[in-house]
Short mmCIF file of C-alpha atoms in Angstrom, two decimals:
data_model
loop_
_atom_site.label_atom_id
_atom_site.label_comp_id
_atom_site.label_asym_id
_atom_site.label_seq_id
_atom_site.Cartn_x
_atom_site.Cartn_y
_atom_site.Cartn_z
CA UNK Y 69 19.39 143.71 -39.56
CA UNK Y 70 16.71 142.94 -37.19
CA UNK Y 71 13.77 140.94 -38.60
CA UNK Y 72 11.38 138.97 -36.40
CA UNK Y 73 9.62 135.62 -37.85
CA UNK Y 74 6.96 137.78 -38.93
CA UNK Y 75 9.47 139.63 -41.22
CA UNK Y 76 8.70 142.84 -40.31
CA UNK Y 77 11.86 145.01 -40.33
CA UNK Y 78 12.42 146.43 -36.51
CA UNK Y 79 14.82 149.50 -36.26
CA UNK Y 80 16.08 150.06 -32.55
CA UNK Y 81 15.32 153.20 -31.40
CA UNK Y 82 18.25 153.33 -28.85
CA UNK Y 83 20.57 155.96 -29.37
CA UNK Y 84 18.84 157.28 -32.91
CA UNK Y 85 19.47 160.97 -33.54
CA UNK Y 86 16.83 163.48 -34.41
CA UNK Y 87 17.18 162.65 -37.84
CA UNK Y 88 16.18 159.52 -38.05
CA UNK Y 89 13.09 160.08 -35.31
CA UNK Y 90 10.07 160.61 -37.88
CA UNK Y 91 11.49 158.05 -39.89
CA UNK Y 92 11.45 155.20 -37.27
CA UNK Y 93 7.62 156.67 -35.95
CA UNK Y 94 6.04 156.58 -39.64
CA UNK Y 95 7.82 152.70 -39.93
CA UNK Y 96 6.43 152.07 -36.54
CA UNK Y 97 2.81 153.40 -37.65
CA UNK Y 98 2.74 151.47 -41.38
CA UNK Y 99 4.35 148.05 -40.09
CA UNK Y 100 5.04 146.86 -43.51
CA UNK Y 101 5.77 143.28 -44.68
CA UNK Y 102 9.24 142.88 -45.85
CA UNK Y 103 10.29 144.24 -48.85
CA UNK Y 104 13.48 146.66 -50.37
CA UNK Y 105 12.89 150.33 -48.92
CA UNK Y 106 14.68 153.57 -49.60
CA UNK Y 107 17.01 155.22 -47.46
CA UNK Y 108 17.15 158.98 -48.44
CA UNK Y 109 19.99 160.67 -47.20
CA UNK Y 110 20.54 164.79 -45.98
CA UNK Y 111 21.84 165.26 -49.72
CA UNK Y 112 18.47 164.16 -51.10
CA UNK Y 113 20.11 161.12 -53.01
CA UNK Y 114 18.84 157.33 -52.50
CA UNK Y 115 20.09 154.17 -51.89
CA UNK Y 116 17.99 150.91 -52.17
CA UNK Y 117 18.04 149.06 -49.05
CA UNK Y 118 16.66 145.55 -47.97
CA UNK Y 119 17.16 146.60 -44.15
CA UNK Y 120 18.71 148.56 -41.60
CA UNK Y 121 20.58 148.95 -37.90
CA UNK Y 122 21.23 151.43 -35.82
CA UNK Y 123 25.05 151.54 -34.71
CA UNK Y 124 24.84 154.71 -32.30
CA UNK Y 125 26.72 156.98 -34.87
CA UNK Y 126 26.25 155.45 -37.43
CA UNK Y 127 23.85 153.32 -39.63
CA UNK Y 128 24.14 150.25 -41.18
CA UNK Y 129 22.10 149.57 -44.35
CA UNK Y 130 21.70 146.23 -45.62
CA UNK Y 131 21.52 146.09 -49.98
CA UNK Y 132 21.64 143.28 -52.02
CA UNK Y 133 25.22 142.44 -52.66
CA UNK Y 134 26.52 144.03 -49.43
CA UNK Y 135 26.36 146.58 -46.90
CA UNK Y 136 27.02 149.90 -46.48
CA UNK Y 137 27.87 152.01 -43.10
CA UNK Y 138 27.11 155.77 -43.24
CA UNK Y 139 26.82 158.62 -40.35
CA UNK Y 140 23.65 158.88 -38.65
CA UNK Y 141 23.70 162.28 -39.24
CA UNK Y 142 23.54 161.89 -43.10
CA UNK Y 143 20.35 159.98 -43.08
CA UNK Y 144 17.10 162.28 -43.76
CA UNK Y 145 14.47 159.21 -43.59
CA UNK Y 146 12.88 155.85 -45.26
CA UNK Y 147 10.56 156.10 -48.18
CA UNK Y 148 8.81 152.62 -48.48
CA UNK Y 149 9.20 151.61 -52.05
CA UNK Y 150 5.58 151.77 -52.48
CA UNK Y 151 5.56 155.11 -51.87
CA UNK Y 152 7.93 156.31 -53.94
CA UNK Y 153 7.82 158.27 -56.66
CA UNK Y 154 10.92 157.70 -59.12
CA UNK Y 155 12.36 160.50 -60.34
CA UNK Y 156 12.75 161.58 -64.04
CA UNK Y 157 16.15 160.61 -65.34
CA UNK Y 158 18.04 163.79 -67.70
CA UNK Y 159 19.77 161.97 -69.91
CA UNK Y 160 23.89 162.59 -70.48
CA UNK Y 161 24.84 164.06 -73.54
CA UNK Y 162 27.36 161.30 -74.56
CA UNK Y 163 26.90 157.89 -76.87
CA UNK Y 164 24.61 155.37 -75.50
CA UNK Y 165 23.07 157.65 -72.42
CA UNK Y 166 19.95 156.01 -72.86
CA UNK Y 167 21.36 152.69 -71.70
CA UNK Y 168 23.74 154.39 -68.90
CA UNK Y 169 20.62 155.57 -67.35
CA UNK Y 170 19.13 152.32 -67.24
CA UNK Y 171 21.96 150.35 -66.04
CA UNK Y 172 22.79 153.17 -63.62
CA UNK Y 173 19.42 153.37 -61.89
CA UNK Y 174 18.74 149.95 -61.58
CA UNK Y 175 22.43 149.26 -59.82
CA UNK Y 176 23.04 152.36 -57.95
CA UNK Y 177 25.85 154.05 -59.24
CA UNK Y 178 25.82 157.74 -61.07
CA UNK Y 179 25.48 157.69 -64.84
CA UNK Y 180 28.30 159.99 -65.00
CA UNK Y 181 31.13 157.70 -63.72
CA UNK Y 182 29.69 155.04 -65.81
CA UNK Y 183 30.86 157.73 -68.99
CA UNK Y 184 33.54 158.65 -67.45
CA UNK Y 185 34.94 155.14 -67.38
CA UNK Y 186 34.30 154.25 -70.76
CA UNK Y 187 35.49 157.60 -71.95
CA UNK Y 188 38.86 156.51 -70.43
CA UNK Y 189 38.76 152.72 -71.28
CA UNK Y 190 37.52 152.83 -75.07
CA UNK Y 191 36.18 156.18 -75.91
CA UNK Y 192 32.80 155.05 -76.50
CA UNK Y 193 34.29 152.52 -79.01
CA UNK Y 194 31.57 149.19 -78.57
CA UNK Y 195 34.46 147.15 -81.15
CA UNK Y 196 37.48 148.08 -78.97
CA UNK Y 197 39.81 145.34 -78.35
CA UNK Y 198 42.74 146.08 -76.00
CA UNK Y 199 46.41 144.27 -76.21
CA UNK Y 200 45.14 142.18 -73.37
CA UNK Y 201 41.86 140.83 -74.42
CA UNK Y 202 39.36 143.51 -72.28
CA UNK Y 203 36.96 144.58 -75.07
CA UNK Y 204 33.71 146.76 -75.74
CA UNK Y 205 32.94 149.47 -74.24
CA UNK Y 206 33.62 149.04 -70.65
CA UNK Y 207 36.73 147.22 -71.61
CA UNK Y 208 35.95 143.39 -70.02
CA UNK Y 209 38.20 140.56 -69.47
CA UNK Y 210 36.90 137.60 -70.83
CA UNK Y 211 36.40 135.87 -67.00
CA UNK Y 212 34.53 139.07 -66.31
CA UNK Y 213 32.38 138.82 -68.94
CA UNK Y 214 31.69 135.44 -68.26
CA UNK Y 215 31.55 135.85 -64.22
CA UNK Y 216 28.48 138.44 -65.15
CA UNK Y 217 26.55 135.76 -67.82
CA UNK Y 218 27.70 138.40 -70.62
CA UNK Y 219 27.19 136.50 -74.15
CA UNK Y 220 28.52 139.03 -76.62
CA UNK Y 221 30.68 141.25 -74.92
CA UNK Y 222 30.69 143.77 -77.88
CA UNK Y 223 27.18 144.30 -77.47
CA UNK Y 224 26.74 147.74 -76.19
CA UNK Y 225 24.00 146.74 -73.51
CA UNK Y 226 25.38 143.47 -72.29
CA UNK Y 227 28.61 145.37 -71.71
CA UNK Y 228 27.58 148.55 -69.80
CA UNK Y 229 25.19 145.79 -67.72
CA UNK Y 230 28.00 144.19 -66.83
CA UNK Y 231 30.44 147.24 -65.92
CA UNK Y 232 28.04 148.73 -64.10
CA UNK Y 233 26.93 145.87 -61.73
CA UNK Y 234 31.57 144.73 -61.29
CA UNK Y 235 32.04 148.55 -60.47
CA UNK Y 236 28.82 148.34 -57.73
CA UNK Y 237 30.54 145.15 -56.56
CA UNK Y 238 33.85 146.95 -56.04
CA UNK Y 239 32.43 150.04 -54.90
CA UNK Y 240 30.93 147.44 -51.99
CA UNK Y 241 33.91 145.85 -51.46
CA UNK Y 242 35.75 149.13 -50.73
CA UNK Y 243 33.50 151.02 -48.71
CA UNK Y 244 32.26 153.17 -51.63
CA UNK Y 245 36.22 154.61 -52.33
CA UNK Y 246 36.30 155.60 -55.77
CA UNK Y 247 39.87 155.54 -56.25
CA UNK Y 248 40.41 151.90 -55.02
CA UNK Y 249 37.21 150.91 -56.93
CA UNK Y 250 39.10 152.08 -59.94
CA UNK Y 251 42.08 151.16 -58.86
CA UNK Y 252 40.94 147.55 -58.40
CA UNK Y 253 38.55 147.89 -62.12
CA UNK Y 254 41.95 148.58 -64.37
CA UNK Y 255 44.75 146.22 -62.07
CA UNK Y 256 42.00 143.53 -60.89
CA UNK Y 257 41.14 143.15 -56.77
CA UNK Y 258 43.76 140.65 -56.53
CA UNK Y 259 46.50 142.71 -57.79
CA UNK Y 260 44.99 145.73 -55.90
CA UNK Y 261 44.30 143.47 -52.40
CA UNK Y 262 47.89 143.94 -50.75
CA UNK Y 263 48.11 147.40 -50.62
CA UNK Y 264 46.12 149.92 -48.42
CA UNK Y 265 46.23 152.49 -50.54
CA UNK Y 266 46.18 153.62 -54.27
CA UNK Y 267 49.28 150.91 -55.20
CA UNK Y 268 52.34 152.59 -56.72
CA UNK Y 269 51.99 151.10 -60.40
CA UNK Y 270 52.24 154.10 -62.57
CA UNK Y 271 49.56 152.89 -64.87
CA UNK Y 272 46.80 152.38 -62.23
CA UNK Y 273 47.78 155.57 -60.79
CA UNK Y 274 46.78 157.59 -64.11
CA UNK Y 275 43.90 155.83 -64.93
CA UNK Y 276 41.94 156.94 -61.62
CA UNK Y 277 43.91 160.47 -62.30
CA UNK Y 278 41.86 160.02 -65.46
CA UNK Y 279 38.77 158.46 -64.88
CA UNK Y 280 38.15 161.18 -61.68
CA UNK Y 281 38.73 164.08 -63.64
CA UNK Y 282 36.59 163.06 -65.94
CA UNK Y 283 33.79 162.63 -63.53
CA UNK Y 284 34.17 165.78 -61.57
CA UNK Y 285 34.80 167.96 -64.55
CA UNK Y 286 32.23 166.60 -66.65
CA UNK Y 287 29.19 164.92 -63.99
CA UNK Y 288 29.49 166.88 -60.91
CA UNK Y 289 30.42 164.22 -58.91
CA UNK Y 290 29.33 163.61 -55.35
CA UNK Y 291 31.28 161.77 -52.22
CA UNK Y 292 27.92 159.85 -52.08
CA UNK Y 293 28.87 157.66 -54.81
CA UNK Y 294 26.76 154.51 -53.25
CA UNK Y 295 24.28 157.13 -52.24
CA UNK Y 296 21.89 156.51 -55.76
CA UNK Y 297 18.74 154.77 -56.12
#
């Protein structure tokens, strides 16, 4: 990210493709101070940005937690968050939605694989307890809880919270690939960190089966799954 002393974001205009041209003129024009923008890709979804580079053919935007390297191509323009009008949420038809909307807009990921994982992990159960301590909804380990300030785990907020911001930290750490976020969300990253693929425990292996189908069945998935506001 390129940011003078002034802190002005700069975007190089180098190599930029057509689609990004109006963008970079109307950011040129409104020289705002610093502050989180919106990147609004061809598909019409969002993703909340803090900055932004130009790679050639590709672009790399700068989030808080991480980054996030997409085709040129795919980018429509930047809305300045000032400017932007947030869009009306249509709530799922599943336990809790209210609550999955919230925690989904406000850390980028769809609703719908937020359902779709607790669907899988404890049917919507907020008491579930597994065999190996992950309980609630979202089915946390105690050190998860704990890594993500959760103080009771079985309450239905605190939990979804606190899925939803460890599977926008995996989704990060893998690129946005679903099936090694999953992956990495039943086995843990460390268990999941040696292979370069899905790894070959059976268990893992029908969990994403699971957790996918669910999603693209139920949600209408999209590839963008960083791609959200």
């Amino acid at each position: 990210m390129r940011v003078e002393r002034d802190n002005l974001i700069r975007f190089p205009f180098g190599r930029a493709t057509r689609a990004l041209g109006a963008a970079i003129v109307l950011l040129a024009v409104l020289a705002p101070v610093a502050r989180a923008d919106y990147a609004v890709l061809q598909s019409g979804q969002r993703i909340h940005i803090t900055g932004y580079e130009s790679l050639g053919a590709t672009i790399l935007l700068t989030m808080q937690g991480g980054t996030l390297e997409i085709p040129a191509d795919s980018l429509l323009r930047i809305d300045p968050e000032d400017t932007f009008s947030p869009v009306k949420v249509k709530l799922l038809d599943v336990p809790f939605a209210t609550f999955l909307a919230d925690y989904a807009r406000s850390h980028g990921i769809p609703a719908g694989l937020l359902a779709s994982v607790i669907a899988v992990e404890s049917n919507f159960n907020p008491n579930a307890v597994s065999v190996k301590s992950a309980s609630g909804l979202m089915q946390l380990m105690p050190q998860t809880a704990t890594h993500f300030g959760v103080t009771n785990i079985f309450d239905p907020r605190q939990n979804i919270d606190a899925g939803a911001r460890y599977l926008k930290e995996l989704l990060l750490r893998y690129n946005g690939d679903l099936m090694m976020t999953l992956a990495a969300y039943n086995a843990g990253p460390d268990r999941i960190g040696q292979f370069r693929t899905l790894p070959p425990y059976r268990e893992t292996r029908d969990y994403v089966r699971r957790v996918t189908d669910k999603f693209k069945k139920n949600f209408k998935s999209s590839d963008q799954i960083l791609a959200l506001e």
